[in-house]
Amino acid sequence: MTNPSPPRKASEPPWRTEGTPDEPPKPPSGGRRMRGGWWNLVLAALIVYLIANLVLSFFNEGDEPTISYTEFSKQVDEGNVSKIYAKGDAIQGQLKKARDNPEGD
């Protein structure tokens, strides 16, 4: 004795156990893209850059005195400069012997 199968409605498709669905599943947002995307990435990168720049500026505060270019040039002529670093418009140097700044700074 076998159990007879239950009756089906005529409009109901047969049940399958394998294969893929006929239609691909629709995205939950109704076809819209994921929120944010590239703009969130750019905003996050900008925030990280600004925070890193702010933190590094606190550690980069030099205690080295600043003198005018004329005074620096005089120290070079006197032979009191042991090292010179130049990059772009900035010139830095290290004096052999400490001197008072005649400008009072």
Coordinates of N, CA and C in Angstrom, one line a residue:
M1 N 0.8 -1.2 0.0 CA 0.0 0.0 0.0 C 0.9 1.3 0.0
T2 N 0.7 2.0 -1.0 CA 1.4 3.2 -1.1 C 0.4 4.4 -0.9
N3 N 0.9 5.4 -0.4 CA 0.1 6.6 -0.2 C -0.1 7.3 -1.5
P4 N -1.3 7.7 -1.9 CA -1.4 8.5 -3.1 C -0.9 9.9 -2.9
S5 N -0.4 10.5 -4.0 CA 0.0 11.9 -3.9 C -1.2 12.8 -3.8
P6 N -1.0 14.0 -3.1 CA -2.1 14.9 -2.9 C -2.4 15.5 -4.3
P7 N -3.6 15.9 -4.4 CA -4.0 16.5 -5.7 C -3.4 17.9 -5.8
R8 N -3.0 18.3 -7.1 CA -2.4 19.6 -7.3 C -3.4 20.5 -8.1
K9 N -3.1 21.8 -7.9 CA -3.9 22.7 -8.7 C -3.2 22.8 -10.1
A10 N -3.9 23.1 -11.1 CA -3.4 23.0 -12.5 C -2.4 24.2 -12.7
S11 N -2.5 25.3 -12.0 CA -1.6 26.4 -12.3 C -0.3 26.3 -11.5
E12 N -0.2 25.4 -10.6 CA 1.0 25.3 -9.8 C 2.1 24.5 -10.6
P13 N 3.3 25.1 -10.7 CA 4.4 24.4 -11.4 C 4.9 23.2 -10.6
P14 N 5.4 22.2 -11.2 CA 5.9 21.0 -10.4 C 7.1 21.4 -9.5
W15 N 7.2 20.7 -8.5 CA 8.2 21.0 -7.5 C 9.6 20.4 -8.0
R16 N 10.7 21.2 -7.8 CA 12.0 20.7 -8.3 C 13.0 20.7 -7.1
T17 N 13.9 19.8 -7.2 CA 14.9 19.7 -6.1 C 16.3 20.2 -6.5
E18 N 16.5 20.4 -7.8 CA 17.8 20.8 -8.3 C 17.7 21.9 -9.4
G19 N 18.8 22.5 -9.6 CA 18.8 23.6 -10.6 C 18.7 25.0 -10.0
T20 N 18.7 26.0 -10.8 CA 18.6 27.3 -10.4 C 17.3 27.9 -10.6
P21 N 16.9 29.0 -9.9 CA 15.6 29.6 -10.2 C 15.6 30.2 -11.6
D22 N 14.4 30.3 -12.1 CA 14.2 30.9 -13.5 C 14.6 32.3 -13.6
E23 N 14.3 33.1 -12.5 CA 14.7 34.5 -12.5 C 15.7 34.8 -11.4
P24 N 16.7 35.6 -11.7 CA 17.7 35.9 -10.7 C 17.0 36.7 -9.5
P25 N 17.5 36.5 -8.3 CA 16.9 37.3 -7.2 C 17.1 38.8 -7.3
K26 N 16.2 39.5 -7.0 CA 16.3 41.0 -7.1 C 17.0 41.5 -5.8
P27 N 17.8 42.6 -6.0 CA 18.5 43.1 -4.8 C 17.4 43.7 -3.8
P28 N 17.7 43.7 -2.5 CA 16.8 44.1 -1.5 C 16.4 45.6 -1.6
S29 N 17.3 46.4 -2.2 CA 17.1 47.8 -2.2 C 16.3 48.2 -3.5
G30 N 15.7 47.3 -4.2 CA 15.0 47.6 -5.4 C 15.8 48.1 -6.6
G31 N 17.0 47.6 -6.7 CA 17.8 47.9 -7.9 C 18.8 49.0 -7.6
R32 N 18.8 49.7 -6.5 CA 19.7 50.8 -6.2 C 21.0 50.2 -5.8
R33 N 22.0 51.1 -6.0 CA 23.4 50.7 -5.5 C 23.5 50.8 -4.0
M34 N 24.6 50.2 -3.5 CA 24.8 50.2 -2.1 C 25.1 51.7 -1.7
R35 N 24.6 52.1 -0.5 CA 24.8 53.4 -0.1 C 26.2 53.8 0.1
G36 N 26.6 55.0 -0.2 CA 28.0 55.5 0.1 C 28.8 55.3 -1.2
G37 N 29.4 54.1 -1.2 CA 30.3 53.8 -2.3 C 31.6 54.6 -2.3
W38 N 32.0 55.1 -3.4 CA 33.3 55.9 -3.5 C 33.3 57.1 -2.6
W39 N 32.2 57.8 -2.5 CA 32.2 59.0 -1.7 C 32.6 58.7 -0.2
N40 N 32.1 57.6 0.3 CA 32.4 57.3 1.7 C 33.9 57.0 1.8
L41 N 34.4 56.3 0.8 CA 35.9 56.0 0.8 C 36.7 57.2 0.8
V42 N 36.3 58.2 -0.1 CA 37.1 59.4 -0.2 C 37.0 60.2 1.1
L43 N 35.8 60.3 1.6 CA 35.6 61.0 2.9 C 36.4 60.4 4.0
A44 N 36.4 59.1 4.1 CA 37.2 58.4 5.2 C 38.7 58.7 5.0
A45 N 39.2 58.6 3.7 CA 40.6 58.9 3.5 C 41.0 60.3 3.8
L46 N 40.1 61.3 3.5 CA 40.3 62.7 3.9 C 40.4 62.9 5.4
I47 N 39.5 62.2 6.1 CA 39.5 62.4 7.6 C 40.7 61.8 8.2
V48 N 41.2 60.6 7.7 CA 42.4 60.0 8.2 C 43.6 60.9 7.9
Y49 N 43.6 61.5 6.7 CA 44.7 62.4 6.3 C 44.8 63.6 7.3
L50 N 43.6 64.2 7.5 CA 43.6 65.4 8.4 C 44.0 65.1 9.8
I51 N 43.5 63.9 10.3 CA 43.9 63.5 11.7 C 45.4 63.3 11.8
A52 N 46.0 62.5 10.8 CA 47.4 62.2 10.8 C 48.2 63.5 10.7
N53 N 47.8 64.5 9.8 CA 48.5 65.7 9.7 C 48.4 66.5 11.0
L54 N 47.3 66.5 11.7 CA 47.2 67.2 12.9 C 48.1 66.6 14.0
V55 N 48.1 65.3 14.1 CA 48.9 64.6 15.1 C 50.4 64.9 14.8
L56 N 50.8 64.7 13.6 CA 52.2 64.9 13.2 C 52.7 66.3 13.4
S57 N 51.8 67.3 13.3 CA 52.2 68.7 13.5 C 52.5 69.0 14.9
F58 N 51.9 68.3 15.9 CA 52.3 68.4 17.3 C 53.6 67.9 17.6
F59 N 54.0 66.8 16.9 CA 55.3 66.2 17.2 C 56.4 66.9 16.4
N60 N 56.1 67.7 15.4 CA 57.0 68.4 14.5 C 57.3 69.8 15.0
E61 N 56.8 70.2 16.1 CA 57.1 71.6 16.6 C 58.5 71.6 17.0
G62 N 59.3 72.3 16.3 CA 60.8 72.3 16.6 C 61.0 73.4 17.6
D63 N 62.0 73.1 18.5 CA 62.4 74.1 19.5 C 63.7 74.8 19.0
E64 N 64.0 74.6 17.7 CA 65.1 75.3 17.2 C 64.8 76.8 16.9
P65 N 65.7 77.6 17.2 CA 65.5 79.1 16.9 C 65.5 79.4 15.5
T66 N 64.8 80.4 15.1 CA 64.7 80.8 13.7 C 65.4 82.2 13.6
I67 N 66.3 82.3 12.6 CA 67.0 83.5 12.4 C 66.8 84.0 10.9
S68 N 67.1 85.2 10.7 CA 66.9 85.7 9.3 C 67.9 85.1 8.4
Y69 N 67.7 85.2 7.1 CA 68.6 84.7 6.1 C 69.9 85.5 6.2
T70 N 69.8 86.8 6.4 CA 71.0 87.7 6.5 C 71.9 87.2 7.7
E71 N 71.4 86.9 8.8 CA 72.2 86.4 10.0 C 72.7 85.1 9.7
F72 N 72.0 84.2 9.0 CA 72.5 82.9 8.7 C 73.6 83.0 7.7
S73 N 73.5 83.9 6.7 CA 74.6 84.1 5.8 C 75.9 84.6 6.5
K74 N 75.7 85.5 7.5 CA 76.9 86.0 8.3 C 77.5 84.8 9.0
Q75 N 76.7 83.9 9.6 CA 77.3 82.8 10.3 C 78.0 81.8 9.3
V76 N 77.6 81.7 8.1 CA 78.3 80.9 7.1 C 79.6 81.5 6.8
D77 N 79.6 82.9 6.6 CA 80.8 83.6 6.2 C 81.8 83.5 7.3
E78 N 81.4 83.5 8.6 CA 82.3 83.4 9.7 C 82.8 81.9 9.9
G79 N 82.2 81.0 9.2 CA 82.6 79.6 9.4 C 82.0 78.9 10.6
N80 N 80.9 79.4 11.1 CA 80.3 78.9 12.3 C 79.2 77.8 12.0
V81 N 79.0 77.5 10.7 CA 78.0 76.5 10.3 C 78.6 75.2 10.0
S82 N 78.2 74.1 10.7 CA 78.8 72.8 10.4 C 78.0 72.0 9.3
K83 N 76.7 72.2 9.3 CA 75.8 71.5 8.4 C 74.8 72.4 7.8
I84 N 74.5 72.2 6.5 CA 73.5 73.0 5.8 C 72.5 72.1 5.1
Y85 N 71.2 72.3 5.4 CA 70.1 71.5 4.7 C 69.3 72.5 3.9
A86 N 69.1 72.3 2.7 CA 68.3 73.2 1.8 C 67.3 72.3 1.1
K87 N 66.0 72.8 1.2 CA 64.9 72.1 0.4 C 63.9 73.1 0.0
G88 N 63.8 73.3 -1.3 CA 62.8 74.3 -1.7 C 63.3 75.7 -1.3
D89 N 62.4 76.5 -0.6 CA 62.7 77.8 -0.2 C 63.3 77.8 1.2
A90 N 63.3 76.7 1.9 CA 63.8 76.6 3.3 C 65.3 76.2 3.3
I91 N 66.0 76.9 4.2 CA 67.4 76.6 4.4 C 67.6 76.4 5.9
Q92 N 68.2 75.3 6.3 CA 68.5 75.1 7.7 C 69.9 74.8 7.9
G93 N 70.4 75.0 9.0 CA 71.8 74.7 9.3 C 72.0 74.5 10.8
Q94 N 73.2 73.9 11.1 CA 73.6 73.6 12.4 C 74.9 74.4 12.7
L95 N 74.8 75.2 13.8 CA 76.0 76.0 14.2 C 77.0 75.1 14.9
K96 N 78.3 75.5 14.7 CA 79.3 74.8 15.5 C 79.3 75.3 16.9
K97 N 79.2 76.6 17.1 CA 79.1 77.2 18.5 C 77.8 78.0 18.6
A98 N 77.1 77.9 19.7 CA 75.9 78.6 19.9 C 76.2 80.1 20.0
R99 N 75.4 80.9 19.3 CA 75.5 82.3 19.4 C 74.1 82.9 19.7
D100 N 74.2 84.1 20.4 CA 72.9 84.8 20.6 C 72.4 85.4 19.3
N101 N 71.1 85.4 19.2 CA 70.4 86.0 18.1 C 70.4 87.5 18.2
P102 N 71.1 88.2 17.3 CA 71.1 89.7 17.4 C 69.7 90.4 17.3
E103 N 68.8 89.6 16.7 CA 67.5 90.2 16.5 C 66.6 90.0 17.8
G104 N 67.1 89.3 18.8 CA 66.5 89.2 20.1 C 65.4 88.1 20.2
D105 N 65.3 87.3 19.2 CA 64.3 86.1 19.3 C 64.9 85.0 19.9

